[in-house]
Coordinates of C-alpha atoms (C1' of nucleotides) in Angstrom, one line a residue:
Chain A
X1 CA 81.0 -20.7 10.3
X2 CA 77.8 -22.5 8.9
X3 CA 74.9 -22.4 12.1
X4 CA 71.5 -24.6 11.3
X5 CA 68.3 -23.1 12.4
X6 CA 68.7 -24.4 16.0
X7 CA 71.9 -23.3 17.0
X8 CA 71.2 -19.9 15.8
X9 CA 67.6 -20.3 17.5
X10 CA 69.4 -21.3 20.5
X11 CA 72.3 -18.9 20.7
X12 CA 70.3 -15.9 19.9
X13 CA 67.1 -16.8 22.4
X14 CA 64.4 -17.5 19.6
X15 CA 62.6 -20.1 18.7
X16 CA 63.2 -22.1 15.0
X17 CA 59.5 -21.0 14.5
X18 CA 60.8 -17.6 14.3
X19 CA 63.4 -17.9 12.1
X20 CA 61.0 -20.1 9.7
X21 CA 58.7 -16.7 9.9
X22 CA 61.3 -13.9 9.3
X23 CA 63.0 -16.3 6.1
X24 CA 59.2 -16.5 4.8
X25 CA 58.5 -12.6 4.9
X26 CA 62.3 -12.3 3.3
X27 CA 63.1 -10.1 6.2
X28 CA 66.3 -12.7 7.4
X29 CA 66.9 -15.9 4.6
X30 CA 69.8 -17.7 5.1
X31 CA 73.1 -17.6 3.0
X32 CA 72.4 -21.0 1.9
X33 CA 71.3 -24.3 2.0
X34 CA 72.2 -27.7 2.2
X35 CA 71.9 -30.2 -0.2
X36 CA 68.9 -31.4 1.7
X37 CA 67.3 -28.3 1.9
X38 CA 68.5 -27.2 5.5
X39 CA 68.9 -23.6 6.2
X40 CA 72.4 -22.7 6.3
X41 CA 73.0 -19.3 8.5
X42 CA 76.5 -17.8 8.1
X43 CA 78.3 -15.0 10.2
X44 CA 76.5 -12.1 8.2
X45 CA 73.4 -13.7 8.9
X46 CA 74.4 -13.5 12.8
X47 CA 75.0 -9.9 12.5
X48 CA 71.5 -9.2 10.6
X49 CA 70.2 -11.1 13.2
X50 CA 71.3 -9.4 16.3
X51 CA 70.7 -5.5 14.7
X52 CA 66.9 -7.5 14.2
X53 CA 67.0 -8.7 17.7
X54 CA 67.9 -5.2 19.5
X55 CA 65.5 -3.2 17.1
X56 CA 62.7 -5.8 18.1
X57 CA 63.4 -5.1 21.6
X58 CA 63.1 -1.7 20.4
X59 CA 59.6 -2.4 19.5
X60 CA 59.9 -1.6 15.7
X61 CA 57.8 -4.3 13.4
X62 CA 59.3 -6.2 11.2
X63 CA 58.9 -5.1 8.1
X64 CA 60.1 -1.4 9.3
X65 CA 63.1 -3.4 10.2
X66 CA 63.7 -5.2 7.2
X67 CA 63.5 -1.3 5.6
X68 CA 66.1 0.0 8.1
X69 CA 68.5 -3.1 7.2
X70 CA 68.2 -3.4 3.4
X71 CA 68.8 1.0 3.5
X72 CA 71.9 1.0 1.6
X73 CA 73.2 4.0 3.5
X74 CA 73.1 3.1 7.0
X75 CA 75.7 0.7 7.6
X76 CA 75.9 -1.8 10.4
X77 CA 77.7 1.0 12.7
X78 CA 74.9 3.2 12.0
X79 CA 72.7 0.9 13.2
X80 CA 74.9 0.1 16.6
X81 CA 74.3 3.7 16.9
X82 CA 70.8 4.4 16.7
X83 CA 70.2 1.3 19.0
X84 CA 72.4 2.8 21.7
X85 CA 70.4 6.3 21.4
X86 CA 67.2 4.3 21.3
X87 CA 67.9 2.5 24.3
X88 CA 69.1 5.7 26.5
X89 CA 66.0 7.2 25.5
X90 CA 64.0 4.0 26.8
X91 CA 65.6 3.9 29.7
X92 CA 65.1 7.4 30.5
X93 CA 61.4 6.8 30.4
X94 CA 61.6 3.9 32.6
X95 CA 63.4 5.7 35.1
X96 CA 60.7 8.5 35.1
X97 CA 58.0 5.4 35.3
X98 CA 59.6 4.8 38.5
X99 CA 59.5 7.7 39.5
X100 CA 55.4 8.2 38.9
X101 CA 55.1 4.8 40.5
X102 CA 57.0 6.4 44.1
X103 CA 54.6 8.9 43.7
X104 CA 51.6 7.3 43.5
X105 CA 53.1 4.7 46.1
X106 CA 53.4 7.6 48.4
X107 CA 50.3 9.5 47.9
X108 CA 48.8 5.7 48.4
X109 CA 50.7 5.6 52.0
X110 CA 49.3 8.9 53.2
X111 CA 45.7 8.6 51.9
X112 CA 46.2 11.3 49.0
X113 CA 43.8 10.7 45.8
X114 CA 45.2 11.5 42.6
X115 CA 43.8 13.2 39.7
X116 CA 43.8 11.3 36.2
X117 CA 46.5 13.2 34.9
X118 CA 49.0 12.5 37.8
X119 CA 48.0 8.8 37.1
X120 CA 48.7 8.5 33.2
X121 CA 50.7 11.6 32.8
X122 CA 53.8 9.1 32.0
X123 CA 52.1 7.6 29.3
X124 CA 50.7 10.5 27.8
X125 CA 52.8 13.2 27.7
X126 CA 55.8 11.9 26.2
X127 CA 54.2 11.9 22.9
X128 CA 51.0 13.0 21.7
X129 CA 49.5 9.9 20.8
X130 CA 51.6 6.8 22.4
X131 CA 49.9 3.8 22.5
X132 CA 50.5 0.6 24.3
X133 CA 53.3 -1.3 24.5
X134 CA 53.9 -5.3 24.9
X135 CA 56.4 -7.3 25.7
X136 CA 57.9 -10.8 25.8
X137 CA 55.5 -13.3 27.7
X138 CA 57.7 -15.9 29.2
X139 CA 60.6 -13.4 30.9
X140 CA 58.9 -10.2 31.5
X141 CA 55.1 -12.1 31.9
X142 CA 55.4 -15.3 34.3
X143 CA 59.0 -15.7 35.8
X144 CA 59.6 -12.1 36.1
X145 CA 56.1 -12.3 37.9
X146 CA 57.2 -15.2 40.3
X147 CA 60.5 -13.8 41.1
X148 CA 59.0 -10.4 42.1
X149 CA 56.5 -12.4 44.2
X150 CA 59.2 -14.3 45.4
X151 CA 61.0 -10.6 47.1
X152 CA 58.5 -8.8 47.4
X153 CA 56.4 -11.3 48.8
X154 CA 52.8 -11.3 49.5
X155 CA 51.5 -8.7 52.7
X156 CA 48.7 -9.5 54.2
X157 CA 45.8 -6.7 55.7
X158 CA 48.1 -6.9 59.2
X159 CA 51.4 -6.4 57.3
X160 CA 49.8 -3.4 55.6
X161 CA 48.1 -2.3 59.7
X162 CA 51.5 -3.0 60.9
X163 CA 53.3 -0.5 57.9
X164 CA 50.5 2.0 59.2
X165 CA 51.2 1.8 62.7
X166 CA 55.0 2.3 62.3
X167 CA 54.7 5.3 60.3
X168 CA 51.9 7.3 63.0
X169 CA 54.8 5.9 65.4
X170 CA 57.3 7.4 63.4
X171 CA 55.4 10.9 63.3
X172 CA 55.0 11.3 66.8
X173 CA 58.3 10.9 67.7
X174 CA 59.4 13.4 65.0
X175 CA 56.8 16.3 66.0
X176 CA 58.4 15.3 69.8
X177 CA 62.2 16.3 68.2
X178 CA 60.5 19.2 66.6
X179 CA 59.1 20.4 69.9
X180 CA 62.3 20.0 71.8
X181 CA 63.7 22.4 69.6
X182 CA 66.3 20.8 67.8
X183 CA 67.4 22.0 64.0
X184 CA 66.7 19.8 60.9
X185 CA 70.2 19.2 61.0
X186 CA 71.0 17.9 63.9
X187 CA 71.5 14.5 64.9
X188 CA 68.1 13.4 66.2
X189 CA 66.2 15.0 63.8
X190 CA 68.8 13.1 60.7
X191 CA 68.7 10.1 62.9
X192 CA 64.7 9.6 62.4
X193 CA 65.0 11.1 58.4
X194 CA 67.4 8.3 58.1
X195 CA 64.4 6.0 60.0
X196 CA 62.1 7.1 57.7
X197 CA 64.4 6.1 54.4
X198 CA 64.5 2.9 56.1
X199 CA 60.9 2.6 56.4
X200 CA 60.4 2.8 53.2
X201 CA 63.5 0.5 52.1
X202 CA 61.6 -1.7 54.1
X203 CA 57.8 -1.6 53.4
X204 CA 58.1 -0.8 50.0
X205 CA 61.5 -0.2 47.5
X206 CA 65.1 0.0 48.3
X207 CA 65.0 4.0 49.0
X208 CA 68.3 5.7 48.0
X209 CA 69.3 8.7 49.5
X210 CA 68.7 9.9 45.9
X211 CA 65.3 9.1 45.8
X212 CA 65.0 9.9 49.5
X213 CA 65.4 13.5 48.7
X214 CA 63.6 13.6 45.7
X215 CA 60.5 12.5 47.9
X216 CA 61.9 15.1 50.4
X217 CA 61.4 18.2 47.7
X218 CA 57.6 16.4 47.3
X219 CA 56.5 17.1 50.1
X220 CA 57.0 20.7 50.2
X221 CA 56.4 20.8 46.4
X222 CA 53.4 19.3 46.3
X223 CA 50.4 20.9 48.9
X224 CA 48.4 17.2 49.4
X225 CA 51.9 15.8 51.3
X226 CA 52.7 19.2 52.6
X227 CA 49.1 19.2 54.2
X228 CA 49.8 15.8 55.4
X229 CA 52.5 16.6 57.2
X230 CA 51.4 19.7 58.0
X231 CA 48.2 18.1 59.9
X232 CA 50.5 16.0 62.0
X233 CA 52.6 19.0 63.1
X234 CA 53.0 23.1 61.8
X235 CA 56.2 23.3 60.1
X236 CA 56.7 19.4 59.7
X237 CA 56.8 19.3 55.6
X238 CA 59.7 21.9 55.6
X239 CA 61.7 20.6 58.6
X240 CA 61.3 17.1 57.5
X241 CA 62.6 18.1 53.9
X242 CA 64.9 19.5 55.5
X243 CA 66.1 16.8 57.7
X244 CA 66.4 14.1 54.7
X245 CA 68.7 16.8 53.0
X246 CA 70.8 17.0 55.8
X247 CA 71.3 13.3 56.3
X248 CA 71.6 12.9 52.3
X249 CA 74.4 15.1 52.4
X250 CA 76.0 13.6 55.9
X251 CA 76.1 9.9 54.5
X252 CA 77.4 10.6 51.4
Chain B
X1 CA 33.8 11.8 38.6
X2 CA 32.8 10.2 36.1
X3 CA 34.2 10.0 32.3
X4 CA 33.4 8.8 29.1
X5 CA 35.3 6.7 26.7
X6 CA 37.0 9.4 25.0
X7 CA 38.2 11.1 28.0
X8 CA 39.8 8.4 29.3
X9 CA 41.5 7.3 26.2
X10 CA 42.4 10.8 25.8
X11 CA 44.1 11.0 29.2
X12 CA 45.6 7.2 29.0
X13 CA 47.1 7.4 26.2
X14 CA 45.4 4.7 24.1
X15 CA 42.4 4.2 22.5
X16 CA 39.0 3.9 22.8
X17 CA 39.0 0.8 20.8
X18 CA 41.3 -0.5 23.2
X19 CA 38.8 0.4 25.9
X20 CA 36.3 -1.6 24.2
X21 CA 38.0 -4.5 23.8
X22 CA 39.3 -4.6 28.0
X23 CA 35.3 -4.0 27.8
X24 CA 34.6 -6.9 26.0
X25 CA 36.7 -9.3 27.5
X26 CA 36.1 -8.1 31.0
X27 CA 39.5 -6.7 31.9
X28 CA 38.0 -3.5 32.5
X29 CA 34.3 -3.2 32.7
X30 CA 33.0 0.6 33.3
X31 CA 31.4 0.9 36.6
X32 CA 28.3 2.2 35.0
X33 CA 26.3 3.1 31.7
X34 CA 24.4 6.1 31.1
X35 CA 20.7 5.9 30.2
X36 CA 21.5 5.6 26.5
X37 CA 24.1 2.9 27.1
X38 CA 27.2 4.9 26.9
X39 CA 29.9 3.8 29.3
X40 CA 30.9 6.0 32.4
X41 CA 33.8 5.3 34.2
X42 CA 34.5 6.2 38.2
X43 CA 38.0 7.1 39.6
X44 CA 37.8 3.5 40.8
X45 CA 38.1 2.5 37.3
X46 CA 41.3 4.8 36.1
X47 CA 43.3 3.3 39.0
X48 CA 42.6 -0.4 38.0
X49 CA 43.6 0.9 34.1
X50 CA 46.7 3.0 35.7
X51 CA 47.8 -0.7 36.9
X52 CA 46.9 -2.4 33.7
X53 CA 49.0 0.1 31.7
X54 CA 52.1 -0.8 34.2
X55 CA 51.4 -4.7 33.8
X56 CA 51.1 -4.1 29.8
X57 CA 54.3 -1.8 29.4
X58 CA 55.8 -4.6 31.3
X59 CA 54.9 -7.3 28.8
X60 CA 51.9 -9.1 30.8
X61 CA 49.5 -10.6 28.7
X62 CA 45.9 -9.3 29.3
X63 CA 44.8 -12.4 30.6
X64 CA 47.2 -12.7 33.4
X65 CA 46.7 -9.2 34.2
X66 CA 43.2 -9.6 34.9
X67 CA 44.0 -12.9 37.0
X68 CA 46.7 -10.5 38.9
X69 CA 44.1 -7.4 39.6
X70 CA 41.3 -9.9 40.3
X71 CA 43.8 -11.7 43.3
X72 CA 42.0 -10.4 46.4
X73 CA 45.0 -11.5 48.5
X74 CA 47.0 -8.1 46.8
X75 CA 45.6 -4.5 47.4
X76 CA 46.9 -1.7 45.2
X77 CA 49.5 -0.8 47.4
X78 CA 51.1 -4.4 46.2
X79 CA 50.6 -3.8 42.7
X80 CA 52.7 -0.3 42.6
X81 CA 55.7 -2.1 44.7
X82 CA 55.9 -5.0 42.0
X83 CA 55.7 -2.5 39.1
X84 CA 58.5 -0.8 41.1
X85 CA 60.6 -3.7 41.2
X86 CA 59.8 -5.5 37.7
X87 CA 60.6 -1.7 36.3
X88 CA 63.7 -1.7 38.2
X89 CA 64.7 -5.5 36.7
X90 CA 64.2 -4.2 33.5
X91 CA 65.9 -0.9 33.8
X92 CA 69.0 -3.1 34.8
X93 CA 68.4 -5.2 31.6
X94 CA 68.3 -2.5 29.3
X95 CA 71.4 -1.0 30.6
X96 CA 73.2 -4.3 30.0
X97 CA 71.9 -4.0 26.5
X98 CA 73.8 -0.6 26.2
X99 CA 76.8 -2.1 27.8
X100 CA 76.9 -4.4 25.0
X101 CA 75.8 -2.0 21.7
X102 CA 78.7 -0.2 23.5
X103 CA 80.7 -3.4 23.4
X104 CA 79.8 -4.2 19.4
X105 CA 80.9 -0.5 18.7
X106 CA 84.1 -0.9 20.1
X107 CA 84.7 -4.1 18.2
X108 CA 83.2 -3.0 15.1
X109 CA 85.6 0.2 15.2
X110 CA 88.7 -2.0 15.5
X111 CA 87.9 -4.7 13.2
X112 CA 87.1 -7.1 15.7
X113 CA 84.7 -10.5 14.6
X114 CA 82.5 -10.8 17.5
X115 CA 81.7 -14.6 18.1
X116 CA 78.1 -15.8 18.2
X117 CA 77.3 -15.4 21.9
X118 CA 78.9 -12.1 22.2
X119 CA 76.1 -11.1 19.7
X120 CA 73.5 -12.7 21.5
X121 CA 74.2 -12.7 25.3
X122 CA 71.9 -10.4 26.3
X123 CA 69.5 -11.9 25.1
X124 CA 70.2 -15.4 25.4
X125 CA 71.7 -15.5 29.1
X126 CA 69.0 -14.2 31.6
X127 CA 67.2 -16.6 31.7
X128 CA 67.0 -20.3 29.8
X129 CA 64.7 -19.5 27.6
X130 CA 64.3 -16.0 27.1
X131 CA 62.2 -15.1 23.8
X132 CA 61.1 -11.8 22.2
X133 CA 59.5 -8.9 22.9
X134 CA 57.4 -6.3 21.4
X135 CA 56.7 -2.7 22.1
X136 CA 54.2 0.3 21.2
X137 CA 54.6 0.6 17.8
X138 CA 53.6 4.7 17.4
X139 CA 56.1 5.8 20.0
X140 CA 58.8 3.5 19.8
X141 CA 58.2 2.6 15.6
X142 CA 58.3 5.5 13.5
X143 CA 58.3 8.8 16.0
X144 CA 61.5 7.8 18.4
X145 CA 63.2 6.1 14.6
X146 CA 62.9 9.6 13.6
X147 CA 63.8 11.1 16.3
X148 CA 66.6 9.2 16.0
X149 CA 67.6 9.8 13.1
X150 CA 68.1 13.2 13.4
X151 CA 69.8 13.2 16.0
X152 CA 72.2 10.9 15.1
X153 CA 72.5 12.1 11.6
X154 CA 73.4 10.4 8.7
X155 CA 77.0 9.2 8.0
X156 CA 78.5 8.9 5.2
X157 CA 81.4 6.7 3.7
X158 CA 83.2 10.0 4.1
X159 CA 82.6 11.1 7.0
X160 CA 83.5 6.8 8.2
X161 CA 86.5 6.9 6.6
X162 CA 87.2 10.3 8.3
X163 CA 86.6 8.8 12.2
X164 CA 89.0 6.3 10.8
X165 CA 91.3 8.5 10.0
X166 CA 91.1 10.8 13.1
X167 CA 91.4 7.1 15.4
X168 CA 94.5 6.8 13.1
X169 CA 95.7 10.3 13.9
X170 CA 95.2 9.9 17.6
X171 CA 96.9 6.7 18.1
X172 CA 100.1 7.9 16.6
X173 CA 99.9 10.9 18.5
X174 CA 99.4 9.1 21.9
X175 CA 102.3 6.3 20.7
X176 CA 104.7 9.7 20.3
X177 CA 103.6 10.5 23.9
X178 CA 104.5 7.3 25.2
X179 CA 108.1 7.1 23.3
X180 CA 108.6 10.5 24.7
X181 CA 108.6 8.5 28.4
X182 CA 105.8 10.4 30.2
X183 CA 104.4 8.4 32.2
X184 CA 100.4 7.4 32.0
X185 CA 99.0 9.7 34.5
X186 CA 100.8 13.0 32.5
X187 CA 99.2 15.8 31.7
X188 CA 100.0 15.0 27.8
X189 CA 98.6 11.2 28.4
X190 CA 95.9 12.4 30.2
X191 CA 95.1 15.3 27.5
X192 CA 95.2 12.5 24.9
X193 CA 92.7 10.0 27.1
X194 CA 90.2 12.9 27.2
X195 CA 90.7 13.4 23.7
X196 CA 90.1 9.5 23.1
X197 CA 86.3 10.2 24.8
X198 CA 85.8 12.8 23.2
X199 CA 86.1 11.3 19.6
X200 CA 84.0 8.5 21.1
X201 CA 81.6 11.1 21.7
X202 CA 81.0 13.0 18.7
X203 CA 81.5 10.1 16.3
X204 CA 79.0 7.8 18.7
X205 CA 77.5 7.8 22.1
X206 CA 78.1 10.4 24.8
X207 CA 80.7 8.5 26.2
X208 CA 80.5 9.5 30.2
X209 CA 83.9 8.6 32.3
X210 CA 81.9 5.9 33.6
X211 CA 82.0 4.7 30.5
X212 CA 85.3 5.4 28.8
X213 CA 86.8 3.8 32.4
X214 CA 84.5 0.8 31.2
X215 CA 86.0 0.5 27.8
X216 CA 89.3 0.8 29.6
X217 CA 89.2 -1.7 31.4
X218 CA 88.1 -3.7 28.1
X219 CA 90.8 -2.7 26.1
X220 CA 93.1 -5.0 28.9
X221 CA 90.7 -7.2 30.2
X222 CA 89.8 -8.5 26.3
X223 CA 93.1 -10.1 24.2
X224 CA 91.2 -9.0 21.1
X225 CA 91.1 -5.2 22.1
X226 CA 94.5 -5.8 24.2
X227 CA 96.1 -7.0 20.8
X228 CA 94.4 -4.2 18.5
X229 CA 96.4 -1.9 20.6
X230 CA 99.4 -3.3 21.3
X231 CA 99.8 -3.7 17.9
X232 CA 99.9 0.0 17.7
X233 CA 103.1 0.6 20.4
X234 CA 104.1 -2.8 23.0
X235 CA 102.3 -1.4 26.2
X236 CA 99.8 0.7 25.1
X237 CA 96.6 -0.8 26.4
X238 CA 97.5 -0.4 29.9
X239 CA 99.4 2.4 29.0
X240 CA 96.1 4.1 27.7
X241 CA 93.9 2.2 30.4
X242 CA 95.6 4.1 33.0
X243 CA 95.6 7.5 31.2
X244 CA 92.0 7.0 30.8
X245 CA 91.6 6.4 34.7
X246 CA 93.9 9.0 35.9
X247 CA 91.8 11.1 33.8
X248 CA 88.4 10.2 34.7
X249 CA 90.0 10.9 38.3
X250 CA 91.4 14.0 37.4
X251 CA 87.5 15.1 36.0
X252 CA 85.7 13.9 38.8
Chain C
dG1 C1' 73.3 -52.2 6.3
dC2 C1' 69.6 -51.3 9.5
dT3 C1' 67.4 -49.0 13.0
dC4 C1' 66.6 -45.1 16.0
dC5 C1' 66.0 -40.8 17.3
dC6 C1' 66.7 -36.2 16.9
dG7 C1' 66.6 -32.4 13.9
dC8 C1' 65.0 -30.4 9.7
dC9 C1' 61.4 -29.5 6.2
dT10 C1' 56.8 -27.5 4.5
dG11 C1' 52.1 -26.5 5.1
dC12 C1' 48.3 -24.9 7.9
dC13 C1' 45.3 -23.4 11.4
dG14 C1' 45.1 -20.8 16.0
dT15 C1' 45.9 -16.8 19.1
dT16 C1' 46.6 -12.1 21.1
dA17 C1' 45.5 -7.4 21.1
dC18 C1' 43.9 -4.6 19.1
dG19 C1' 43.0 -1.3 14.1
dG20 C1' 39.7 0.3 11.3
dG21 C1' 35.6 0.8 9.3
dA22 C1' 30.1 0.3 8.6
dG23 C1' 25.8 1.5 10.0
dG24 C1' 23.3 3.8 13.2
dG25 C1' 21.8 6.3 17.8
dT26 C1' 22.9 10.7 21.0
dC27 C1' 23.8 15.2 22.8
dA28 C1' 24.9 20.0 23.3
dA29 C1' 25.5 24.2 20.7
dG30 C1' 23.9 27.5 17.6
Chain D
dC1 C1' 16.0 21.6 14.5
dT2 C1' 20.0 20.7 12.3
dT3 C1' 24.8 19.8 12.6
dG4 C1' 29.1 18.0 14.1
dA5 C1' 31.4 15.5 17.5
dC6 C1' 30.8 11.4 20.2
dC7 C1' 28.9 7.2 21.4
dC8 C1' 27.1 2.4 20.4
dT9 C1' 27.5 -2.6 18.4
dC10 C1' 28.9 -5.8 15.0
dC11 C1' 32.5 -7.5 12.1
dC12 C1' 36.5 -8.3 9.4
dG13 C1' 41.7 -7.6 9.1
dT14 C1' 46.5 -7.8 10.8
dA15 C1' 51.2 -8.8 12.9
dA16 C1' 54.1 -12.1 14.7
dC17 C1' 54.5 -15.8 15.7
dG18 C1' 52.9 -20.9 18.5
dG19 C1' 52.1 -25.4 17.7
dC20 C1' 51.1 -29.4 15.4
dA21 C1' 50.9 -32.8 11.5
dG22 C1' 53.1 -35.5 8.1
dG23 C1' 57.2 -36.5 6.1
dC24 C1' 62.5 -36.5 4.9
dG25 C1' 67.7 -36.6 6.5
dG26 C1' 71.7 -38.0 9.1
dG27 C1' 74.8 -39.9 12.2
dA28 C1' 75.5 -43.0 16.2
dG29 C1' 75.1 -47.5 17.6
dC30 C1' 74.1 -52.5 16.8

DNA sequence: GCTCCCGCCTGCCGTTACGGGAGGGTCAAG
DNA sequence: CTTGACCCTCCCGTAACGGCAGGCGGGAGC
């Protein structure tokens, strides 16, 4: 039950450096220490430890931390609590990250400048004054990097002609289904709404049918894609929305 | 179509220090100056910062991001679909680290010692060498703590010892509805199950059935929890695994 | 008992990404 | 023509470590 600095540096993902730091600024000194002077970290420790590690990942600093943990009214539950709120909240504002970020991919696809706010709105608005944010270096910096470079992979200007020409390919054969008169439900207009989600999938991010109709309700939401669509055919942003509804809703 | 330092601070989200310092180290240089030497920055300008505040909110290190905008062999287009999928990544992450907070409740409501790389997994495991991470301090420091904090509320020893004692309550009740031979999938059982989330809920997290079918699956999957229940009435973790399922089921 | 090598110790200086002034010009409104 | 809000350029400070130097400790093998 007795850890030395590098197993607990190892086991919880730190380096000894750190643990020298947080025992110097008293926020975590170990239980004890050996006859030689050797940092002795028991299971309390451990537990201190990991409450430090998630509210670090929560961004707090250190000394905030080291308030939080020596608050004599919170107890360790407390803390397992606030971490999970913190944490949903976190991840909610990733998810509408995301979300800007297939916005501003699509409105790059079609051509469609944005305005400063739509660009920054995510950072902005959530709080009146949010700053910046940083992260670790090694995982989230270089091999996150590489491994996205690795899937993604790099497209070159005739991958990005090529994404082009599929798409004006894919809008005149859905103005042709329009003209023959089919509804947005039936099955060759779903067929090409179902082309188009895989267009995307392809070219750019795995497009759930979730997302798919999200991006459906954009473009008769928002006039820059409606008028996109519009140009290529009357009535194209509402069928098409349409269309992607109905083939949501059949492939569920 | 042009802006000054304040504006785009102001509709960023950070500050203009900050905008001096990209200045000064040539991460973002305005396009132009005005005749007295104050900076004026194009539309050209906000969409390289829009990408730097994605790459920083992911944890790149200014340098790197400079070296990543400054690639010529990747257009912007690039840039959004690896925010989209390093955002995804981390998305994942954090849910993992709410799976376990959810995890270290459960054990910590029981009694359960968790051992040293149950604490750290999450951090420790993706990849070898995994270190820590920072985040905006305003937003995620003192504003979200508080927000926290209200939300969640302050508990007392009281109002502890009082979840304790309505876990108690509940586990006699549901060992009474297993001696009466119902079997799992009963109404009573199933009543019971719900009740079971729904004291997870208030004391807790919002426990979704995704979730409470999660910890179900714990409570036979894991000896520890298997035992703390068993312990109760022989039979009672699958016994209340099942109820929790057929409920969820039921709910859906 | 001696030797290695690995792990631990304590300084101490370096770095990143800004924060926060000081001291001084600028610009539009009244 | 002043005044307040904004802008400029230094310049020093800070948080959270990284990384090395210089030196002990300890157990595994000879």
């Amino acid at each position: 039950m007795a850890y030395t600095v590098g197993q607990v540096a190892k086991v919880a993902g730190i380096t000894v450096r750190t643990l020298h730091h947080y025992d110097e600024i008293g926020l975590l000194s170990p239980t004890g220490r050996s006859p030689a002077g050797y940092r002795r970290y028991d299971d309390a420790d451990l537990e201190r430890l990991q409450h430090i590690r998630y509210y670090r990942e929560l961004g707090f600093p250190l000394e905030e931390i080291a308030a939080i943990l020596d608050d004599p009214a919170s107890d360790p539950a407390a803390h397992l609590r606030r971490q999970h709120e913190l944490l949903t909240v976190r991840i909610r504002r990733l998810q509408e990250m995301v979300t800007a970020i297939e916005f501003a991919m699509e409105a790059s696809k079609l051509n469609i400048p944005l305005n400063p706010q739509e660009r920054f709105e995510v950072f902005g608005d959530a709080d009146p004054d949010a700053y910046a944010e940083e992260a670790e270096q090694r995982w989230g910096g270089i091999e996150a990097y590489r491994e996205s470079n690795r899937r993604v992979a790099r497209y070159t200007k005739e991958d990005w002609l090529r994404i082009k020409a599929e798409n004006e390919d894919w809008g005149r054969r859905f103005a042709e289904v329009m003209s023959s008169g089919a509804p947005a439900d039936s099955p060759q207009a779903m067929e090409l709404a179902e082309e188009h989600r895989q267009l995307i999938s392809r070219g750019f991010y795995e497009c759930s049918y979730e997302i798919h109709t999200g991006l459906a309700d954009m473009y008769v939401g928002d006039p820059r894609f409606t008028e996109y669509y519009e140009k290529i055919r009357p009535g194209m942003a509402t069928y098409l929305s349409e269309a992607i509804h109905a083939n949501a809703i059949s492939r569920a």
